[in-house]
Tab-separated table of C-alpha atoms and ligand atoms in Angstrom:
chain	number	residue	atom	x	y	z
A	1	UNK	CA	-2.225	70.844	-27.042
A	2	UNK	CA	0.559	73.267	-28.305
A	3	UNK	CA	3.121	70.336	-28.373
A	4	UNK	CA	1.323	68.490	-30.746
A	5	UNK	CA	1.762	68.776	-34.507
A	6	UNK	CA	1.695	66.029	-37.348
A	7	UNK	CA	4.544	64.286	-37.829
A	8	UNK	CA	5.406	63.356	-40.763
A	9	UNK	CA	9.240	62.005	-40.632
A	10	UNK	CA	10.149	59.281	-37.735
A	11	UNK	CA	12.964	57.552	-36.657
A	12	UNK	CA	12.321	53.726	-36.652
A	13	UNK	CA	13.533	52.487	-33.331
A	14	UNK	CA	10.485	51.063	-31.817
A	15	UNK	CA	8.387	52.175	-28.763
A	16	UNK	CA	8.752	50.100	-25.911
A	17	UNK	CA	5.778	47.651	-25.032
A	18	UNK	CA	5.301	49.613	-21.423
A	19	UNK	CA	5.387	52.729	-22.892
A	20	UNK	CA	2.919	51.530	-25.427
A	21	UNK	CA	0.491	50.001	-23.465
A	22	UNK	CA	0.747	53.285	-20.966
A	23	UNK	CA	-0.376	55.790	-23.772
A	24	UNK	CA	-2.789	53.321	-25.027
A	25	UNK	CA	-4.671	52.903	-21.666
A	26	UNK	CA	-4.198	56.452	-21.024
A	27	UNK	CA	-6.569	57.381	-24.170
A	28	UNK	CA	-9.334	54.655	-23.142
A	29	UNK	CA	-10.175	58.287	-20.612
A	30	UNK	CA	-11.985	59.672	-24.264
A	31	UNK	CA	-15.497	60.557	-23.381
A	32	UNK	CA	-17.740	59.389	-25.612
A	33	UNK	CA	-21.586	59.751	-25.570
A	34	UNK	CA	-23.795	57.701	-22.922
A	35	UNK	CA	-19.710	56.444	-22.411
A	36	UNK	CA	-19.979	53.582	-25.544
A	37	UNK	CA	-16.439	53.875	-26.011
A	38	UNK	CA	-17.011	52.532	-29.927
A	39	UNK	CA	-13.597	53.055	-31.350
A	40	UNK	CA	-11.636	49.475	-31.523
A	41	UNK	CA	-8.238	49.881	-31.915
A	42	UNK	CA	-6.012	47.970	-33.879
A	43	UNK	CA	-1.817	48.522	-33.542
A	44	UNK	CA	0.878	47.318	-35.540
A	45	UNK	CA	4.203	46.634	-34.748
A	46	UNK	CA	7.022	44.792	-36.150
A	47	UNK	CA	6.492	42.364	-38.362
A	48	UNK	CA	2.736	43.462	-38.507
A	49	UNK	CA	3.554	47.028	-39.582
A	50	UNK	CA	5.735	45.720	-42.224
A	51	UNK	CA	3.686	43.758	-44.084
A	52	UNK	CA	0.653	45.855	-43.354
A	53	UNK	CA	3.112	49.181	-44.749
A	54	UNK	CA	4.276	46.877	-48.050
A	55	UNK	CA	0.704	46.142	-48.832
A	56	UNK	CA	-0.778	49.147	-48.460
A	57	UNK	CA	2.151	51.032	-50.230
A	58	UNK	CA	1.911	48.420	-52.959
A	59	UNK	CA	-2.185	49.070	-53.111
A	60	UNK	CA	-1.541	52.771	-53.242
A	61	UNK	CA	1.124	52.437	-55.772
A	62	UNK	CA	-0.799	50.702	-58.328
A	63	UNK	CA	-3.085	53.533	-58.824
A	64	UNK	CA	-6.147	51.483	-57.715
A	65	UNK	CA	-9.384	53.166	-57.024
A	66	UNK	CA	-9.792	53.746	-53.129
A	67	UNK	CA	-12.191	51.601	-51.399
A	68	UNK	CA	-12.853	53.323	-48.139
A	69	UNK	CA	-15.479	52.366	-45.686
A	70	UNK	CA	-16.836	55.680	-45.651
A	71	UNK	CA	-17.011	57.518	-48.872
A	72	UNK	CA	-13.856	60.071	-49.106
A	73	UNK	CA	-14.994	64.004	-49.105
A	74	UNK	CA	-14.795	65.472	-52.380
A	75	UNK	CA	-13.727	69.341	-52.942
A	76	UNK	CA	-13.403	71.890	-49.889
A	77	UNK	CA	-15.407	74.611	-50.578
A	78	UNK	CA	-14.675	78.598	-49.483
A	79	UNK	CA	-12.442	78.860	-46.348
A	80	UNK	CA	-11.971	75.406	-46.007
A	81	UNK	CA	-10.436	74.897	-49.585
A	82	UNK	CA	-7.762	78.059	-48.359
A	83	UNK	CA	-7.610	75.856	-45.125
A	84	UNK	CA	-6.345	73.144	-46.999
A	85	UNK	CA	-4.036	74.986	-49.408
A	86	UNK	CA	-2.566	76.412	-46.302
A	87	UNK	CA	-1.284	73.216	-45.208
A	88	UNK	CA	-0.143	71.662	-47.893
A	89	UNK	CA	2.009	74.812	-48.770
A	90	UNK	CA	3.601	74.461	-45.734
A	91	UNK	CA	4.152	70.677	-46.396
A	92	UNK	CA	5.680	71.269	-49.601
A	93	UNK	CA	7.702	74.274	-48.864
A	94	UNK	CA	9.310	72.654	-46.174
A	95	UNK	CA	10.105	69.586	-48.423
A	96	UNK	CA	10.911	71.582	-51.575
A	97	UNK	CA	8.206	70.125	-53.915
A	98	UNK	CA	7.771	71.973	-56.656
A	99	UNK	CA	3.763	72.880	-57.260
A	100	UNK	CA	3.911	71.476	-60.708
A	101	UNK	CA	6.193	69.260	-59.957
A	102	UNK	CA	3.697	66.272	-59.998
A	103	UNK	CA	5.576	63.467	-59.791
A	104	UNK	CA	7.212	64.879	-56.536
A	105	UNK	CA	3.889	65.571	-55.279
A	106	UNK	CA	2.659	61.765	-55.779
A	107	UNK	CA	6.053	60.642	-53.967
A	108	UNK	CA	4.789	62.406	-51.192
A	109	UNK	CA	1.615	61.596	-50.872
A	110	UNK	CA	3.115	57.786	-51.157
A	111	UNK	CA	5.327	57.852	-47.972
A	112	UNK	CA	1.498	58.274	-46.095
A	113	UNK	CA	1.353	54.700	-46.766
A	114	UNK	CA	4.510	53.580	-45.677
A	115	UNK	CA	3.830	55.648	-41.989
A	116	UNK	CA	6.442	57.855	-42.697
A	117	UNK	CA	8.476	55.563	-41.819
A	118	UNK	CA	7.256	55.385	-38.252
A	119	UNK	CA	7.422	51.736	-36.804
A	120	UNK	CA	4.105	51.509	-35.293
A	121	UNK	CA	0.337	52.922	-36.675
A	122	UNK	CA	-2.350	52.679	-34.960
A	123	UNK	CA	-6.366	51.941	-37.312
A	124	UNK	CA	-9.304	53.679	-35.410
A	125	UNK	CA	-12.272	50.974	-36.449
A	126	UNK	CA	-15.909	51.683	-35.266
A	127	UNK	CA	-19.182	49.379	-35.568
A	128	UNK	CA	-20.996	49.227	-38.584
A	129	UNK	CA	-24.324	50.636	-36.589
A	130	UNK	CA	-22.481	53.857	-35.313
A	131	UNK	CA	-23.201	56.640	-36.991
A	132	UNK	CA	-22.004	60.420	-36.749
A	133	UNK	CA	-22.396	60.809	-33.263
A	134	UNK	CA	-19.856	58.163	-32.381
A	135	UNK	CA	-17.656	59.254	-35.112
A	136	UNK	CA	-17.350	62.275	-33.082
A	137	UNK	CA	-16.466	60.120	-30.122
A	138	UNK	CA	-13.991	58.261	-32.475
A	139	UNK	CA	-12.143	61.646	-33.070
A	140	UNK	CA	-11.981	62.729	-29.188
A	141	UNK	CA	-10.553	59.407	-28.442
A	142	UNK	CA	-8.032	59.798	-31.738
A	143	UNK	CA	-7.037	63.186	-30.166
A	144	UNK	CA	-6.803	61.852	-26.105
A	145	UNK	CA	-4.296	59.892	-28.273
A	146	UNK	CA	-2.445	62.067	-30.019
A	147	UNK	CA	-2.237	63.787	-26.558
A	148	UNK	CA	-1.191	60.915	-24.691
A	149	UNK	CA	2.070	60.281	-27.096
A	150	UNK	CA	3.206	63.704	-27.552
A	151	UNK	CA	2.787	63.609	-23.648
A	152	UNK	CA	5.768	60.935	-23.561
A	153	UNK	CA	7.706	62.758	-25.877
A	154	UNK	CA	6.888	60.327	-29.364
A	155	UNK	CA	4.980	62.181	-32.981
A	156	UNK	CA	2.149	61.138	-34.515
A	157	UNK	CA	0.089	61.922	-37.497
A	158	UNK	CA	-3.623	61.039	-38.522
A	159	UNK	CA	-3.751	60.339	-41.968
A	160	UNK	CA	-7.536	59.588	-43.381
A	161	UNK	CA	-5.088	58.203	-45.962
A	162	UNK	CA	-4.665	55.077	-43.902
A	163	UNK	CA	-8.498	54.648	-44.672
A	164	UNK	CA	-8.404	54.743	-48.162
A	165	UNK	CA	-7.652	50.588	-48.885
A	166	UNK	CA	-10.060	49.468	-46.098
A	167	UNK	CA	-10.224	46.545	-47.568
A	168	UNK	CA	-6.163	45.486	-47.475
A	169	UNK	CA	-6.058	46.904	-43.179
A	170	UNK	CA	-8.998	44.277	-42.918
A	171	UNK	CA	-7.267	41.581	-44.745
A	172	UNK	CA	-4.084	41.945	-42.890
A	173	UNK	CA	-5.637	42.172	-39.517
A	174	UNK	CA	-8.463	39.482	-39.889
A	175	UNK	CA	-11.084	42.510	-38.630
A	176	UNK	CA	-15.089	41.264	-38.873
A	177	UNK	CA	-16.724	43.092	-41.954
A	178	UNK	CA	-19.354	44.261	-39.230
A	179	UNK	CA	-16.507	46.613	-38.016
A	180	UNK	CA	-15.682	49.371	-40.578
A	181	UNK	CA	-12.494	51.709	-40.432
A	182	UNK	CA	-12.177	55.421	-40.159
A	183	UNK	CA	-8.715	56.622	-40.439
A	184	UNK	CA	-5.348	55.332	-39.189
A	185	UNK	CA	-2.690	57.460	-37.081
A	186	UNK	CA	1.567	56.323	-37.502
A	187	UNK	CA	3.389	57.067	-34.704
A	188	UNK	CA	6.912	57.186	-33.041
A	189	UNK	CA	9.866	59.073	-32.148
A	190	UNK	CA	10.162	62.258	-34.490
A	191	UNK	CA	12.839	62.030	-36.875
A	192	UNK	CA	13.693	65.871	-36.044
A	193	UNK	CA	15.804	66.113	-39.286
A	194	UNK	CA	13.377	65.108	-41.990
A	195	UNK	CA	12.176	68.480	-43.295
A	196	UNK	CA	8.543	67.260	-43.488
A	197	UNK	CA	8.493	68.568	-39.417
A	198	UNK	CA	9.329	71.773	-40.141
A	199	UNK	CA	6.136	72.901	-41.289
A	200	UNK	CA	3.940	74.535	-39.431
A	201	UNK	CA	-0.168	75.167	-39.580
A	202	UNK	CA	-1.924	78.201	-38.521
A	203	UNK	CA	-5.773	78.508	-37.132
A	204	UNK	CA	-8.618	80.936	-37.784
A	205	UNK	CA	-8.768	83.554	-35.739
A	206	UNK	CA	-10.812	82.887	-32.413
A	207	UNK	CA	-13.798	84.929	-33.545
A	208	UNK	CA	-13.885	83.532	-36.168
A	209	UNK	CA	-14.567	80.261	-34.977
A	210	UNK	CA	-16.174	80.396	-31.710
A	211	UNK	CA	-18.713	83.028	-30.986
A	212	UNK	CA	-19.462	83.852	-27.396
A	213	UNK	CA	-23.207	85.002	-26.464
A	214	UNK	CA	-23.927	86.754	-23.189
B	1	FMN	C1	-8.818	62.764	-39.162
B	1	FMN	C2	-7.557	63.349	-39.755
B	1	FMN	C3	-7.069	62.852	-40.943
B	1	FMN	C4	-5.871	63.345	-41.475
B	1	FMN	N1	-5.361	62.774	-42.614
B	1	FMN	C5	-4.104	63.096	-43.010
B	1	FMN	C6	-3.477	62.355	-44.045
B	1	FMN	O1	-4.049	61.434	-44.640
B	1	FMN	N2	-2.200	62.670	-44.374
B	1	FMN	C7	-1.517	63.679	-43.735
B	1	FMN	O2	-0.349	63.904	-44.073
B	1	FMN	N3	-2.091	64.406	-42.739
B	1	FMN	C8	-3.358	64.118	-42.363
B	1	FMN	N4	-3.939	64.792	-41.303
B	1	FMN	C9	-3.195	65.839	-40.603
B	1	FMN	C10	-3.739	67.234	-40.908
B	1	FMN	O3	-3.312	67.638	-42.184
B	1	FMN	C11	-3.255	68.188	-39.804
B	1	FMN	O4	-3.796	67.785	-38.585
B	1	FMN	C12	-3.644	69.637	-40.072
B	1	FMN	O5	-3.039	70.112	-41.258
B	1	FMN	C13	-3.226	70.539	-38.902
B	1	FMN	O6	-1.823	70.448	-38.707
B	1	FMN	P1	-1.185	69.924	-37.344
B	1	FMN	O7	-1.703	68.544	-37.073
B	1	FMN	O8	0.298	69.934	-37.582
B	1	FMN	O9	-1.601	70.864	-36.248
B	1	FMN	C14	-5.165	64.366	-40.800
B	1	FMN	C15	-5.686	64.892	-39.610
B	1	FMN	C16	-6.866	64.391	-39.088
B	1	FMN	C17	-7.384	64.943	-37.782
């Protein structure tokens, strides 16, 4: 849990089919309520990332509207807008963008769709049915992921951004419009000299988020 951060700068050798197919079964262990398991999981590689990284970049480039399956969340309020401020402070002061410096800013927020240049993402999809309770189970299995490649050593970073064109990830991976797509995660081995992975996030305090009742 402590080893894993986003990533956000990768090196783009690829991860070896065993390797992949070990961290992938290894995160089929999410819970998930009355054990539904209703994430379906769709990874590129290869030529598949590549074409699926061009036309998403290319999408997001344009300036088009999103189309997400799931309407995006507007402002933060309170805390949560400081939350969020927090980390992209981090993000910016370990890449040395400017705050006004918006075309720096949009750069970015581009390389999200291009996987930072990792060679493989993965696109959490869930039935059009499910609802917020197998969200939820959508997000432990994205994190028994997460775990599961920091465990052999790779990065990874969820990015609702991977989300926002839902219609170009269906397109490129011929996915049923009964299935509808949460957020994608890119992952690989860390490029440990892009200054994106120096920055760090912090947490609220423990009391203030859990509160313990004898
Ligand atoms: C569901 C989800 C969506 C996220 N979307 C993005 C994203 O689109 N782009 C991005 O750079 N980071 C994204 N993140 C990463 C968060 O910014 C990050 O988890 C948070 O700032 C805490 O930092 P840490 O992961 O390094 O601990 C996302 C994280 C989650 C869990």
């Amino acid at each position: 849990m402590h080893e894993r951060r986003s990533v956000r700068g990768f090196d783009q050798s690829p991860v070896d089919p065993a390797t992949l197919q070990s961290i992938f079964a290894t995160a089929q262990q999410a819970p998930s309520n009355c054990n539904v398991q209703p994430w379906v999981v769709h990874v590129v590689s290869g030529d598949s990332a590549e074409r699926m990284r061009t036309a998403l970049y290319d999408r997001a480039k344009s300036g088009a509207q999103p189309s997400p399956d799931f309407p995006l969340t507007g402002g933060y309020p309170g805390e949560y807008r400081v939350r969020q401020i927090g980390a992209a402070k981090a993000l910016f002061a370990a890449t040395g963008v400017a705050r006004e410096d918006v075309a720096a800013r949009t750069d970015s927020f581009l390389r999200n769709f291009r996987f930072f240049d990792a060679p493989h993402a993965a696109f959490i999809f869930m039935p059009r049915w499910a609802g917020m309770r197998e969200a939820a189970d959508c997000g432990m299995y994205a994190q028994s992921l997460m775990l599961a490649i920091t465990a052999q050593g790779l990065g990874s970073c969820a990015q609702g951004a991977l989300s926002h064109y839902a219609d170009v990830v269906r397109d490129q991976l011929a996915v049923p419009e009964d299935m509808l797509l949460l957020f994608g995660l890119s992952f690989g081995y860390e490029d440990t000299t892009h200054p994106a992975n120096a920055a760090r996030t912090v947490r609220a305090t423990l009391d203030q988020a859990t509160i313990f009742h004898d």
